[in-house]
Amino acid sequence: MAIPDVPGPDSNHQRPDGVSDLTVEALGKLSEALEVAEHARGYLYGFHRLTGKADLNLSEAEELFRKAGHPGIADRLATEIIGRNVIEGRWTFQIVEDYDDNYFSAFKSFEKEARDSLVGGKRHLFEAEMKEERRTKGRPHHEALPPEA
């Protein structure tokens, strides 16, 4: 059964007049690259959390070695491994901060500036146009917008 459908994406996802296909494609590729960097950032935060958890678990292992009568191993664990930098001079929080401050924030700012200057800040134009091309108009679950929009 066909259902009424509104045409195309909402105004926040419509290409401004005079914007070329190549500009939309370039902004789409820039957005895709930012999404990949955001994904990498998530892994970096996961690395940070897992490394921190491992360090806390090491403290438990140290305590258990002491209780088991292995003070030498416990002492070495406490002085050589627990609290050790993961790379020269840095714990993981410092790596995360450096990534955010010196790479990710600059990348995110650049992407926004490009959108602002070229398409009035509109996001995901490439994807919105792809959705419009790929959806089956009039079919359930292929609507251009949510019912409340």
Tab-separated table of C-alpha atoms in Angstrom, residues 49-141:
chain	number	residue	atom	x	y	z
A	49	ARG	CA	40.383	2.961	29.337
A	50	LEU	CA	41.730	-0.560	28.814
A	51	THR	CA	45.293	0.444	29.638
A	52	GLY	CA	44.087	2.188	32.801
A	53	LYS	CA	42.087	-0.882	33.788
A	54	ALA	CA	45.143	-3.077	33.210
A	55	ASP	CA	47.229	-0.827	35.459
A	56	LEU	CA	44.628	-1.051	38.229
A	57	ASN	CA	44.529	-4.841	37.841
A	58	LEU	CA	48.294	-4.893	38.229
A	59	SER	CA	47.908	-3.412	41.697
A	60	GLU	CA	45.663	-6.318	42.613
A	61	ALA	CA	48.206	-8.755	41.198
A	62	GLU	CA	50.944	-7.083	43.252
A	63	GLU	CA	48.907	-7.509	46.435
A	64	LEU	CA	48.210	-11.166	45.625
A	65	PHE	CA	51.908	-11.860	44.945
A	66	ARG	CA	52.733	-10.378	48.348
A	67	LYS	CA	50.086	-12.509	50.080
A	68	ALA	CA	51.373	-15.588	48.233
A	69	GLY	CA	54.868	-15.008	49.585
A	70	HIS	CA	56.535	-13.568	46.464
A	71	PRO	CA	57.693	-10.114	47.626
A	72	GLY	CA	60.439	-9.887	44.989
A	73	ILE	CA	57.994	-10.285	42.118
A	74	ALA	CA	55.562	-7.902	43.839
A	75	ASP	CA	58.296	-5.291	44.313
A	76	ARG	CA	59.421	-5.507	40.687
A	77	LEU	CA	55.817	-5.298	39.476
A	78	ALA	CA	55.248	-2.215	41.648
A	79	THR	CA	58.407	-0.407	40.528
A	80	GLU	CA	58.865	-1.546	36.909
A	81	ILE	CA	55.358	-1.914	35.476
A	82	ILE	CA	52.660	-0.244	37.609
A	83	GLY	CA	52.355	3.428	36.684
A	84	ARG	CA	54.789	3.089	33.788
A	85	ASN	CA	54.499	5.448	30.815
A	86	VAL	CA	52.973	3.745	27.778
A	87	ILE	CA	55.135	5.816	25.448
A	88	GLU	CA	58.094	8.007	26.348
A	89	GLY	CA	56.967	10.465	29.024
A	90	ARG	CA	53.250	9.850	28.577
A	91	TRP	CA	50.336	8.018	30.027
A	92	THR	CA	47.354	7.339	27.813
A	93	PHE	CA	45.420	10.409	29.000
A	94	GLN	CA	48.224	12.556	27.601
A	95	ILE	CA	48.038	10.772	24.255
A	96	VAL	CA	44.263	11.299	24.147
A	97	GLU	CA	44.650	14.981	25.025
A	98	ASP	CA	47.334	15.497	22.387
A	99	TYR	CA	45.189	13.790	19.726
A	100	ASP	CA	42.188	15.917	20.669
A	101	ASP	CA	44.073	19.216	21.004
A	102	ASN	CA	46.507	18.980	18.111
A	103	TYR	CA	44.738	16.863	15.515
A	104	PHE	CA	41.065	16.158	16.042
A	105	SER	CA	39.982	19.674	17.052
A	106	ALA	CA	41.816	21.179	14.054
A	107	PHE	CA	40.261	18.583	11.731
A	108	LYS	CA	36.767	19.147	13.112
A	109	SER	CA	37.152	22.924	12.890
A	110	PHE	CA	38.390	22.713	9.289
A	111	GLU	CA	35.446	20.529	8.264
A	112	LYS	CA	32.967	22.987	9.823
A	113	GLU	CA	34.671	25.993	8.218
A	114	ALA	CA	34.509	24.290	4.805
A	115	ARG	CA	30.780	23.571	5.224
A	116	ASP	CA	30.111	27.081	6.523
A	117	SER	CA	31.884	28.749	3.613
A	118	LEU	CA	30.577	26.494	0.842
A	119	VAL	CA	27.043	25.432	1.822
A	120	GLY	CA	25.976	27.632	4.706
A	121	GLY	CA	26.953	25.049	7.305
A	122	LYS	CA	24.615	22.336	6.041
A	123	ARG	CA	25.685	18.839	7.029
A	124	HIS	CA	25.440	15.522	5.218
A	125	LEU	CA	24.285	16.913	1.866
A	126	PHE	CA	25.939	14.053	0.001
A	127	GLU	CA	24.154	11.484	2.177
A	128	ALA	CA	20.820	13.304	1.985
A	129	GLU	CA	20.992	13.271	-1.791
A	130	MET	CA	22.030	9.615	-1.756
A	131	LYS	CA	19.033	8.787	0.429
A	132	GLU	CA	16.730	10.576	-1.994
A	133	GLU	CA	18.175	8.607	-4.922
A	134	ARG	CA	18.029	5.230	-3.167
A	135	ARG	CA	14.719	5.283	-1.327
A	136	THR	CA	11.533	3.913	-2.938
A	137	LYS	CA	9.116	6.796	-2.803
A	138	GLY	CA	5.708	5.950	-1.390
A	139	ARG	CA	6.848	2.743	0.332
A	140	PRO	CA	6.725	2.228	4.102
A	141	HIS	CA	10.116	2.735	5.758
